[in-house]
Amino acid sequence: MQGKNGLTYRDAGVDIDAGNALVTRIKPLVKATRRIGADADIGGFGGLFDLKACGFKDPVLCAANDGVGTKLAVAIEAGIHGTVGIDLVAMSVNDLVVQGAEPLFFLDYFATGRLSVDTATEVVAGIADGCKQAGCALIGGETAEMPGMYKDGDYDLAGFAVGAAERGDILPRPTVTSGDVILGIASSGVHSNGFSLVRKIVSHSGLGYADAAPFAPGKTLGEALLEPTRIYVKPLLAALRETGAVKALAHITGGGFVDNIPRVLPDKMSARVDLSAIAVPKVFGWLAAIGGLDEAEMVRTFNCGIGMIAVVAPEDADRVAAVLAREGESVIRFGRMEADAEGPRTLFDGTLAL
């Protein structure tokens, strides 16, 4: 039936057929993320997951949600949409594993002013890739076409991850003590934090995202800056399960070392880290030079080359590092724990090799 004025939902800017076409196109991508506990197709009103099938005996659920922030503005301007979905998954599943939880399933939210099926498919393909890297199932999501809320070509993302851990395996452990070793695990680059500052620096550089990246031969600036966030789930789960020796983990996101390491420290304990031990990726040297950033700003804003830290007893450090290295991670001895009733919770030795 048609109203008196003959208007349709499509006239208002919402294309239901495009939404249906997107669901059809992404179904095989979603199906490729299936794992034990999740085997339903998308398209229903909710996603189902069978926790019992995973074999947990006394599980505690753990949930996390996040977005990609203004890294999306770089993706949109550069016209590169295939990796921000990996970032979306990474930001939540890395937060789950630092609590000792195995990510089980993921849901996404994609909002835009006018739905481009091609762009949305690229984004969801990245989300599916991230889910496979993390070993979790993409069991559902929401695509919201909202004309007037976003400019044409713009979109926003949010992700929601749920995992589980056995009750006795939750991190951090209360046994973190003075003298424990801090292992640093390398990042893949800027990851997904600090991009408001990154974009400001790019505007000062005079370069466009299609120009050659000064710090990454063979890549455009957009490609280099959009290097996706490393997903640490499988290597960390291997280290947790094979050694039983990891006392705490911290995901180095917004706030850098200064704000993230203290989140897993007991009271009256500080982390002393050695900045000179880091093989700092060239992107950070370029950002610091073009932006005139001092070291204090770098370690408070960026991961500077260390995307995750692990706290272990000295006698376990080599064993844990060996498992992580076997799983493909680059690991350094990054510092130690110190008893410190007052003062900063993160203390620094050495300087960044920018």
mmCIF file of C-alpha atoms in Angstrom:
data_model
loop_
_atom_site.group_PDB
_atom_site.id
_atom_site.type_symbol
_atom_site.label_atom_id
_atom_site.label_comp_id
_atom_site.label_asym_id
_atom_site.label_seq_id
_atom_site.Cartn_x
_atom_site.Cartn_y
_atom_site.Cartn_z
ATOM 1 C CA MET A 1 0.000 0.000 0.000
ATOM 2 C CA GLN A 2 1.162 3.554 -0.701
ATOM 3 C CA GLY A 3 0.512 6.637 1.422
ATOM 4 C CA LYS A 4 -1.122 9.763 0.006
ATOM 5 C CA ASN A 5 2.175 11.519 -0.565
ATOM 6 C CA GLY A 6 3.773 8.460 -2.164
ATOM 7 C CA LEU A 7 6.900 8.575 0.038
ATOM 8 C CA THR A 8 8.867 5.434 0.839
ATOM 9 C CA TYR A 9 11.481 4.515 3.427
ATOM 10 C CA ARG A 10 14.050 4.639 0.614
ATOM 11 C CA ASP A 11 13.020 8.240 -0.135
ATOM 12 C CA ALA A 12 13.889 9.021 3.500
ATOM 13 C CA GLY A 13 17.354 7.582 2.964
ATOM 14 C CA VAL A 14 17.004 4.019 4.279
ATOM 15 C CA ASP A 15 17.400 1.192 1.770
ATOM 16 C CA ILE A 16 16.045 -2.056 3.228
ATOM 17 C CA ASP A 17 17.043 -3.951 0.092
ATOM 18 C CA ALA A 18 20.668 -2.849 0.535
ATOM 19 C CA GLY A 19 20.579 -4.088 4.119
ATOM 20 C CA ASN A 20 19.268 -7.454 3.001
ATOM 21 C CA ALA A 21 21.911 -7.617 0.282
ATOM 22 C CA LEU A 22 24.605 -6.984 2.901
ATOM 23 C CA VAL A 23 23.339 -9.832 5.093
ATOM 24 C CA THR A 24 23.408 -12.185 2.105
ATOM 25 C CA ARG A 25 26.936 -11.128 1.182
ATOM 26 C CA ILE A 26 28.437 -11.464 4.657
ATOM 27 C CA LYS A 27 26.846 -14.794 5.599
ATOM 28 C CA PRO A 28 29.809 -16.856 4.328
ATOM 29 C CA LEU A 29 32.229 -14.535 6.159
ATOM 30 C CA VAL A 30 30.335 -15.056 9.402
ATOM 31 C CA LYS A 31 30.061 -18.805 8.834
ATOM 32 C CA ALA A 32 33.852 -19.012 8.550
ATOM 33 C CA THR A 33 34.185 -17.877 12.201
ATOM 34 C CA ARG A 34 32.192 -20.781 13.652
ATOM 35 C CA ARG A 35 33.663 -22.541 16.671
ATOM 36 C CA ILE A 36 32.522 -25.010 19.313
ATOM 37 C CA GLY A 37 29.488 -23.498 20.999
ATOM 38 C CA ALA A 38 28.358 -21.407 18.034
ATOM 39 C CA ASP A 39 26.891 -22.922 14.893
ATOM 40 C CA ALA A 40 23.756 -20.884 14.101
ATOM 41 C CA ASP A 41 23.443 -18.702 10.990
ATOM 42 C CA ILE A 42 23.021 -14.945 11.330
ATOM 43 C CA GLY A 43 19.666 -13.365 10.542
ATOM 44 C CA GLY A 44 17.740 -14.187 13.688
ATOM 45 C CA PHE A 45 16.841 -11.733 16.420
ATOM 46 C CA GLY A 46 19.743 -12.781 18.624
ATOM 47 C CA GLY A 47 22.879 -14.889 18.618
ATOM 48 C CA LEU A 48 23.098 -18.164 20.511
ATOM 49 C CA PHE A 49 26.129 -19.694 22.209
ATOM 50 C CA ASP A 50 26.338 -23.022 24.028
ATOM 51 C CA LEU A 51 28.747 -22.472 26.933
ATOM 52 C CA LYS A 52 28.458 -26.054 28.147
ATOM 53 C CA ALA A 53 29.779 -27.365 24.835
ATOM 54 C CA CYS A 54 33.085 -25.559 25.457
ATOM 55 C CA GLY A 55 33.922 -27.795 28.395
ATOM 56 C CA PHE A 56 34.192 -25.210 31.161
ATOM 57 C CA LYS A 57 33.708 -26.644 34.642
ATOM 58 C CA ASP A 58 33.191 -23.536 36.765
ATOM 59 C CA PRO A 59 33.158 -20.636 34.305
ATOM 60 C CA VAL A 60 33.012 -16.923 34.961
ATOM 61 C CA LEU A 61 31.876 -14.794 32.035
ATOM 62 C CA CYS A 62 33.894 -11.755 31.035
ATOM 63 C CA ALA A 63 32.629 -9.046 28.657
ATOM 64 C CA ALA A 64 34.255 -6.088 26.912
ATOM 65 C CA ASN A 65 33.214 -3.516 24.360
ATOM 66 C CA ASP A 66 35.114 -0.878 22.412
ATOM 67 C CA GLY A 67 35.365 0.963 19.125
ATOM 68 C CA VAL A 68 38.150 2.017 16.794
ATOM 69 C CA GLY A 69 38.007 5.745 17.523
ATOM 70 C CA THR A 70 39.216 8.276 14.994
ATOM 71 C CA LYS A 71 41.319 5.673 13.205
ATOM 72 C CA LEU A 72 38.074 5.309 11.262
ATOM 73 C CA ALA A 73 38.548 8.847 9.909
ATOM 74 C CA VAL A 74 41.876 7.723 8.413
ATOM 75 C CA ALA A 75 40.249 4.624 6.900
ATOM 76 C CA ILE A 76 37.427 6.666 5.398
ATOM 77 C CA GLU A 77 39.692 9.368 3.953
ATOM 78 C CA ALA A 78 42.188 6.806 2.640
ATOM 79 C CA GLY A 79 39.423 4.601 1.233
ATOM 80 C CA ILE A 80 40.883 1.542 2.999
ATOM 81 C CA HIS A 81 38.174 -0.354 4.869
ATOM 82 C CA GLY A 82 39.480 -3.917 5.033
ATOM 83 C CA THR A 83 41.489 -3.737 8.266
ATOM 84 C CA VAL A 84 39.525 -1.594 10.730
ATOM 85 C CA GLY A 85 37.325 -4.608 11.452
ATOM 86 C CA ILE A 86 40.409 -6.411 12.761
ATOM 87 C CA ASP A 87 41.069 -3.411 15.007
ATOM 88 C CA LEU A 88 37.505 -3.566 16.273
ATOM 89 C CA VAL A 89 37.840 -7.184 17.361
ATOM 90 C CA ALA A 90 41.338 -6.682 18.758
ATOM 91 C CA MET A 91 40.388 -3.868 21.094
ATOM 92 C CA SER A 92 37.836 -6.033 22.897
ATOM 93 C CA VAL A 93 39.354 -9.525 22.769
ATOM 94 C CA ASN A 94 42.739 -8.274 23.982
ATOM 95 C CA ASP A 95 40.925 -6.799 26.967
ATOM 96 C CA LEU A 96 39.328 -10.185 27.672
ATOM 97 C CA VAL A 97 42.506 -12.236 27.548
ATOM 98 C CA VAL A 98 44.307 -9.963 30.023
ATOM 99 C CA GLN A 99 41.788 -11.181 32.581
ATOM 100 C CA GLY A 100 42.579 -14.785 31.733
ATOM 101 C CA ALA A 101 39.434 -15.240 29.640
ATOM 102 C CA GLU A 102 39.099 -17.084 26.338
ATOM 103 C CA PRO A 103 37.026 -15.007 23.875
ATOM 104 C CA LEU A 104 33.979 -16.990 22.826
ATOM 105 C CA PHE A 105 31.826 -14.765 20.656
ATOM 106 C CA PHE A 106 31.664 -11.291 19.172
ATOM 107 C CA LEU A 107 28.947 -8.925 17.978
ATOM 108 C CA ASP A 108 29.398 -5.779 15.919
ATOM 109 C CA TYR A 109 27.503 -2.538 15.356
ATOM 110 C CA PHE A 110 27.944 -0.699 12.038
ATOM 111 C CA ALA A 111 26.263 2.706 11.733
ATOM 112 C CA THR A 112 26.236 4.892 8.648
ATOM 113 C CA GLY A 113 24.273 7.646 6.933
ATOM 114 C CA ARG A 114 23.855 5.813 3.637
ATOM 115 C CA LEU A 115 24.687 2.127 3.421
ATOM 116 C CA SER A 116 27.349 1.130 0.912
ATOM 117 C CA VAL A 117 27.131 -2.642 0.646
ATOM 118 C CA ASP A 118 30.672 -2.821 -0.743
ATOM 119 C CA THR A 119 32.206 -0.769 2.103
ATOM 120 C CA ALA A 120 30.239 -2.586 4.794
ATOM 121 C CA THR A 121 31.258 -5.958 3.332
ATOM 122 C CA GLU A 122 34.943 -4.945 3.477
ATOM 123 C CA VAL A 123 34.538 -3.912 7.115
ATOM 124 C CA VAL A 124 32.736 -7.110 8.105
ATOM 125 C CA ALA A 125 35.359 -9.178 6.273
ATOM 126 C CA GLY A 126 37.936 -7.575 8.568
ATOM 127 C CA ILE A 127 35.783 -8.319 11.604
ATOM 128 C CA ALA A 128 35.521 -11.959 10.535
ATOM 129 C CA ASP A 129 39.295 -12.091 10.042
ATOM 130 C CA GLY A 130 39.825 -10.674 13.544
ATOM 131 C CA CYS A 131 37.417 -13.224 15.016
ATOM 132 C CA LYS A 132 39.301 -16.074 13.356
ATOM 133 C CA GLN A 133 42.592 -14.731 14.708
ATOM 134 C CA ALA A 134 41.055 -14.605 18.195
ATOM 135 C CA GLY A 135 39.287 -17.970 17.925
ATOM 136 C CA CYS A 136 35.870 -16.487 18.641
ATOM 137 C CA ALA A 137 32.636 -16.696 16.673
ATOM 138 C CA LEU A 138 30.907 -13.738 15.049
ATOM 139 C CA ILE A 139 27.372 -14.597 16.085
ATOM 140 C CA GLY A 140 25.525 -11.412 15.162
ATOM 141 C CA GLY A 141 25.495 -7.688 14.780
ATOM 142 C CA GLU A 142 23.515 -4.651 13.773
ATOM 143 C CA THR A 143 23.676 -2.469 10.682
ATOM 144 C CA ALA A 144 22.052 0.925 11.238
ATOM 145 C CA GLU A 145 21.393 3.216 8.283
ATOM 146 C CA MET A 146 20.654 6.658 9.724
ATOM 147 C CA PRO A 147 20.404 9.472 7.181
ATOM 148 C CA GLY A 148 21.155 12.849 8.691
ATOM 149 C CA MET A 149 23.279 11.386 11.481
ATOM 150 C CA TYR A 150 26.396 10.829 9.378
ATOM 151 C CA LYS A 151 27.793 12.422 6.243
ATOM 152 C CA ASP A 152 27.718 10.301 3.107
ATOM 153 C CA GLY A 153 30.654 7.897 3.205
ATOM 154 C CA ASP A 154 31.098 8.120 6.987
ATOM 155 C CA TYR A 155 30.460 5.221 9.324
ATOM 156 C CA ASP A 156 31.085 4.239 12.930
ATOM 157 C CA LEU A 157 31.821 0.914 14.580
ATOM 158 C CA ALA A 158 31.344 -0.653 17.984
ATOM 159 C CA GLY A 159 32.247 -4.170 19.051
ATOM 160 C CA PHE A 160 31.150 -6.411 21.897
ATOM 161 C CA ALA A 161 33.032 -9.525 23.003
ATOM 162 C CA VAL A 162 32.193 -12.152 25.601
ATOM 163 C CA GLY A 163 34.621 -14.708 26.975
ATOM 164 C CA ALA A 164 34.945 -17.088 29.876
ATOM 165 C CA ALA A 165 37.566 -18.234 32.356
ATOM 166 C CA GLU A 166 37.607 -20.910 34.984
ATOM 167 C CA ARG A 167 36.994 -19.266 38.334
ATOM 168 C CA GLY A 168 40.477 -20.073 39.606
ATOM 169 C CA ASP A 169 42.243 -18.732 36.512
ATOM 170 C CA ILE A 170 41.121 -15.109 36.581
ATOM 171 C CA LEU A 171 43.857 -12.462 36.292
ATOM 172 C CA PRO A 172 45.526 -10.518 37.810
ATOM 173 C CA ARG A 173 46.622 -12.863 40.591
ATOM 174 C CA PRO A 174 47.166 -11.558 44.117
ATOM 175 C CA THR A 175 50.704 -12.995 44.080
ATOM 176 C CA VAL A 176 52.262 -10.095 42.114
ATOM 177 C CA THR A 177 55.205 -9.005 44.245
ATOM 178 C CA SER A 178 58.413 -6.987 44.280
ATOM 179 C CA GLY A 179 61.061 -8.477 42.000
ATOM 180 C CA ASP A 180 58.628 -9.987 39.500
ATOM 181 C CA VAL A 181 59.722 -9.591 35.886
ATOM 182 C CA ILE A 182 57.747 -7.554 33.362
ATOM 183 C CA LEU A 183 57.822 -8.982 29.840
ATOM 184 C CA GLY A 184 56.988 -6.661 26.938
ATOM 185 C CA ILE A 185 55.297 -8.072 23.837
ATOM 186 C CA ALA A 186 55.753 -6.126 20.599
ATOM 187 C CA SER A 187 52.974 -4.179 18.955
ATOM 188 C CA SER A 188 52.283 -4.069 15.218
ATOM 189 C CA GLY A 189 52.378 -0.276 15.200
ATOM 190 C CA VAL A 190 50.111 2.478 16.511
ATOM 191 C CA HIS A 191 47.221 0.013 17.021
ATOM 192 C CA SER A 192 43.978 1.971 17.628
ATOM 193 C CA ASN A 193 44.800 4.697 20.118
ATOM 194 C CA GLY A 194 46.027 8.260 19.804
ATOM 195 C CA PHE A 195 44.652 8.780 16.300
ATOM 196 C CA SER A 196 43.258 12.224 17.023
ATOM 197 C CA LEU A 197 46.871 13.237 17.641
ATOM 198 C CA VAL A 198 48.098 11.165 14.683
ATOM 199 C CA ARG A 199 45.676 12.957 12.353
ATOM 200 C CA LYS A 200 46.779 16.328 13.724
ATOM 201 C CA ILE A 201 50.408 15.411 13.041
ATOM 202 C CA VAL A 202 49.557 14.269 9.497
ATOM 203 C CA SER A 203 47.891 17.626 8.848
ATOM 204 C CA HIS A 204 51.104 19.369 9.961
ATOM 205 C CA SER A 205 53.256 17.101 7.786
ATOM 206 C CA GLY A 206 51.747 18.311 4.528
ATOM 207 C CA LEU A 207 51.280 14.718 3.371
ATOM 208 C CA GLY A 208 48.102 13.026 2.229
ATOM 209 C CA TYR A 209 47.129 9.469 3.040
ATOM 210 C CA ALA A 210 47.796 8.447 -0.566
ATOM 211 C CA ASP A 211 51.396 9.736 -0.394
ATOM 212 C CA ALA A 212 54.335 7.448 0.299
ATOM 213 C CA ALA A 213 54.912 6.783 3.989
ATOM 214 C CA PRO A 214 58.314 8.243 4.982
ATOM 215 C CA PHE A 215 58.813 5.487 7.550
ATOM 216 C CA ALA A 216 57.431 2.470 5.630
ATOM 217 C CA PRO A 217 58.929 1.919 2.152
ATOM 218 C CA GLY A 218 56.454 0.540 -0.361
ATOM 219 C CA LYS A 219 53.374 1.674 1.555
ATOM 220 C CA THR A 220 51.206 4.743 1.405
ATOM 221 C CA LEU A 221 50.831 6.780 4.562
ATOM 222 C CA GLY A 222 47.263 5.526 4.907
ATOM 223 C CA GLU A 223 48.271 1.884 4.564
ATOM 224 C CA ALA A 224 51.066 2.257 7.091
ATOM 225 C CA LEU A 225 48.967 4.034 9.705
ATOM 226 C CA LEU A 226 46.115 1.558 9.253
ATOM 227 C CA GLU A 227 48.295 -1.459 10.130
ATOM 228 C CA PRO A 228 45.784 -3.391 12.272
ATOM 229 C CA THR A 229 46.029 -3.889 16.000
ATOM 230 C CA ARG A 230 47.817 -7.114 16.909
ATOM 231 C CA ILE A 231 45.544 -9.767 18.399
ATOM 232 C CA TYR A 232 47.413 -11.482 21.235
ATOM 233 C CA VAL A 233 44.742 -13.995 22.247
ATOM 234 C CA LYS A 234 46.086 -17.322 21.020
ATOM 235 C CA PRO A 235 49.727 -16.773 22.076
ATOM 236 C CA LEU A 236 48.676 -15.545 25.505
ATOM 237 C CA LEU A 237 46.221 -18.389 26.054
ATOM 238 C CA ALA A 238 49.014 -20.806 25.144
ATOM 239 C CA ALA A 239 51.343 -19.196 27.692
ATOM 240 C CA LEU A 240 48.641 -19.155 30.367
ATOM 241 C CA ARG A 241 47.671 -22.786 29.892
ATOM 242 C CA GLU A 242 51.085 -24.317 29.278
ATOM 243 C CA THR A 243 52.993 -22.552 32.033
ATOM 244 C CA GLY A 244 50.416 -21.481 34.633
ATOM 245 C CA ALA A 245 53.016 -18.840 35.519
ATOM 246 C CA VAL A 246 51.519 -15.567 34.266
ATOM 247 C CA LYS A 247 50.464 -13.400 37.204
ATOM 248 C CA ALA A 248 49.118 -10.374 35.337
ATOM 249 C CA LEU A 249 48.666 -8.994 31.840
ATOM 250 C CA ALA A 250 48.043 -5.424 30.699
ATOM 251 C CA HIS A 251 46.858 -4.297 27.273
ATOM 252 C CA ILE A 252 48.667 -1.060 26.363
ATOM 253 C CA THR A 253 45.939 1.122 24.848
ATOM 254 C CA GLY A 254 44.966 4.766 25.350
ATOM 255 C CA GLY A 255 47.034 6.192 28.193
ATOM 256 C CA GLY A 256 50.108 4.212 27.164
ATOM 257 C CA PHE A 257 52.356 2.757 29.851
ATOM 258 C CA VAL A 258 51.500 5.449 32.372
ATOM 259 C CA ASP A 259 47.818 4.630 32.730
ATOM 260 C CA ASN A 260 47.492 0.988 31.672
ATOM 261 C CA ILE A 261 50.156 -0.860 33.666
ATOM 262 C CA PRO A 262 48.838 0.395 37.041
ATOM 263 C CA ARG A 263 45.430 -1.112 36.248
ATOM 264 C CA VAL A 264 46.779 -4.582 37.112
ATOM 265 C CA LEU A 265 49.068 -3.679 40.008
ATOM 266 C CA PRO A 266 48.306 -4.376 43.666
ATOM 267 C CA ASP A 267 48.339 -1.520 46.142
ATOM 268 C CA LYS A 268 51.748 -0.130 47.140
ATOM 269 C CA MET A 269 53.421 -1.629 44.079
ATOM 270 C CA SER A 270 55.012 0.127 41.105
ATOM 271 C CA ALA A 271 56.286 -1.055 37.741
ATOM 272 C CA ARG A 272 59.754 0.080 36.693
ATOM 273 C CA VAL A 273 60.196 -0.269 32.942
ATOM 274 C CA ASP A 274 63.221 0.174 30.706
ATOM 275 C CA LEU A 275 62.342 2.310 27.697
ATOM 276 C CA SER A 276 65.747 1.703 26.119
ATOM 277 C CA ALA A 277 64.905 -2.019 25.770
ATOM 278 C CA ILE A 278 62.187 -1.316 23.189
ATOM 279 C CA ALA A 279 62.853 -1.694 19.469
ATOM 280 C CA VAL A 280 60.649 1.315 18.702
ATOM 281 C CA PRO A 281 58.858 1.020 15.326
ATOM 282 C CA LYS A 282 59.778 3.794 12.893
ATOM 283 C CA VAL A 283 56.224 5.159 12.839
ATOM 284 C CA PHE A 284 56.663 6.459 16.374
ATOM 285 C CA GLY A 285 59.910 8.227 15.535
ATOM 286 C CA TRP A 286 58.172 9.942 12.615
ATOM 287 C CA LEU A 287 55.188 10.992 14.748
ATOM 288 C CA ALA A 288 57.471 12.342 17.471
ATOM 289 C CA ALA A 289 59.630 14.270 15.007
ATOM 290 C CA ILE A 290 56.821 15.817 12.957
ATOM 291 C CA GLY A 291 54.662 16.540 15.997
ATOM 292 C CA GLY A 292 57.500 17.723 18.220
ATOM 293 C CA LEU A 293 56.350 15.266 20.888
ATOM 294 C CA ASP A 294 58.488 14.764 23.975
ATOM 295 C CA GLU A 295 59.012 11.370 25.573
ATOM 296 C CA ALA A 296 56.488 12.002 28.339
ATOM 297 C CA GLU A 297 53.772 12.632 25.741
ATOM 298 C CA MET A 298 54.754 9.528 23.766
ATOM 299 C CA VAL A 299 54.572 7.113 26.714
ATOM 300 C CA ARG A 300 51.251 8.610 27.878
ATOM 301 C CA THR A 301 49.594 8.484 24.431
ATOM 302 C CA PHE A 302 51.032 5.583 22.416
ATOM 303 C CA ASN A 303 52.166 1.988 22.958
ATOM 304 C CA CYS A 304 55.595 2.955 21.515
ATOM 305 C CA GLY A 305 56.154 -0.596 20.299
ATOM 306 C CA ILE A 306 54.865 -2.652 23.265
ATOM 307 C CA GLY A 307 51.239 -3.665 22.925
ATOM 308 C CA MET A 308 50.998 -6.015 25.901
ATOM 309 C CA ILE A 309 52.915 -6.698 29.086
ATOM 310 C CA ALA A 310 53.050 -9.842 31.235
ATOM 311 C CA VAL A 311 54.139 -10.074 34.878
ATOM 312 C CA VAL A 312 55.861 -13.292 35.927
ATOM 313 C CA ALA A 313 58.170 -14.537 38.677
ATOM 314 C CA PRO A 314 61.882 -14.269 37.740
ATOM 315 C CA GLU A 315 62.300 -18.033 37.595
ATOM 316 C CA ASP A 316 59.387 -18.307 35.106
ATOM 317 C CA ALA A 317 60.333 -15.469 32.770
ATOM 318 C CA ASP A 318 62.322 -17.506 30.240
ATOM 319 C CA ARG A 319 59.710 -20.258 30.114
ATOM 320 C CA VAL A 320 56.836 -17.863 29.449
ATOM 321 C CA ALA A 321 58.867 -15.885 26.910
ATOM 322 C CA ALA A 322 59.743 -19.099 25.073
ATOM 323 C CA VAL A 323 56.076 -20.056 24.628
ATOM 324 C CA LEU A 324 55.208 -16.574 23.374
ATOM 325 C CA ALA A 325 58.142 -16.619 20.948
ATOM 326 C CA ARG A 326 57.112 -20.045 19.659
ATOM 327 C CA GLU A 327 53.655 -18.590 19.002
ATOM 328 C CA GLY A 328 55.143 -15.805 16.887
ATOM 329 C CA GLU A 329 55.514 -12.956 19.384
ATOM 330 C CA SER A 330 58.562 -10.735 19.873
ATOM 331 C CA VAL A 331 59.263 -10.557 23.614
ATOM 332 C CA ILE A 332 61.683 -8.479 25.695
ATOM 333 C CA ARG A 333 62.480 -8.189 29.380
ATOM 334 C CA PHE A 334 60.881 -4.836 29.927
ATOM 335 C CA GLY A 335 61.209 -4.196 33.635
ATOM 336 C CA ARG A 336 60.398 -5.362 37.149
ATOM 337 C CA MET A 337 57.958 -4.834 39.988
ATOM 338 C CA GLU A 338 58.956 -2.695 42.973
ATOM 339 C CA ALA A 339 57.421 -2.081 46.366
ATOM 340 C CA ASP A 340 56.514 1.611 46.459
ATOM 341 C CA ALA A 341 53.994 3.003 48.915
ATOM 342 C CA GLU A 342 53.947 6.452 47.334
ATOM 343 C CA GLY A 343 54.746 8.145 44.039
ATOM 344 C CA PRO A 344 54.060 7.199 40.388
ATOM 345 C CA ARG A 345 52.820 3.687 39.693
ATOM 346 C CA THR A 346 54.889 3.461 36.490
ATOM 347 C CA LEU A 347 58.573 4.404 36.746
ATOM 348 C CA PHE A 348 60.892 4.805 33.759
ATOM 349 C CA ASP A 349 64.550 3.999 33.135
ATOM 350 C CA GLY A 350 66.376 4.728 29.899
ATOM 351 C CA THR A 351 64.978 6.625 26.920
ATOM 352 C CA LEU A 352 63.010 5.727 23.813
ATOM 353 C CA ALA A 353 65.101 5.181 20.687
ATOM 354 C CA LEU A 354 63.003 7.508 18.541
#
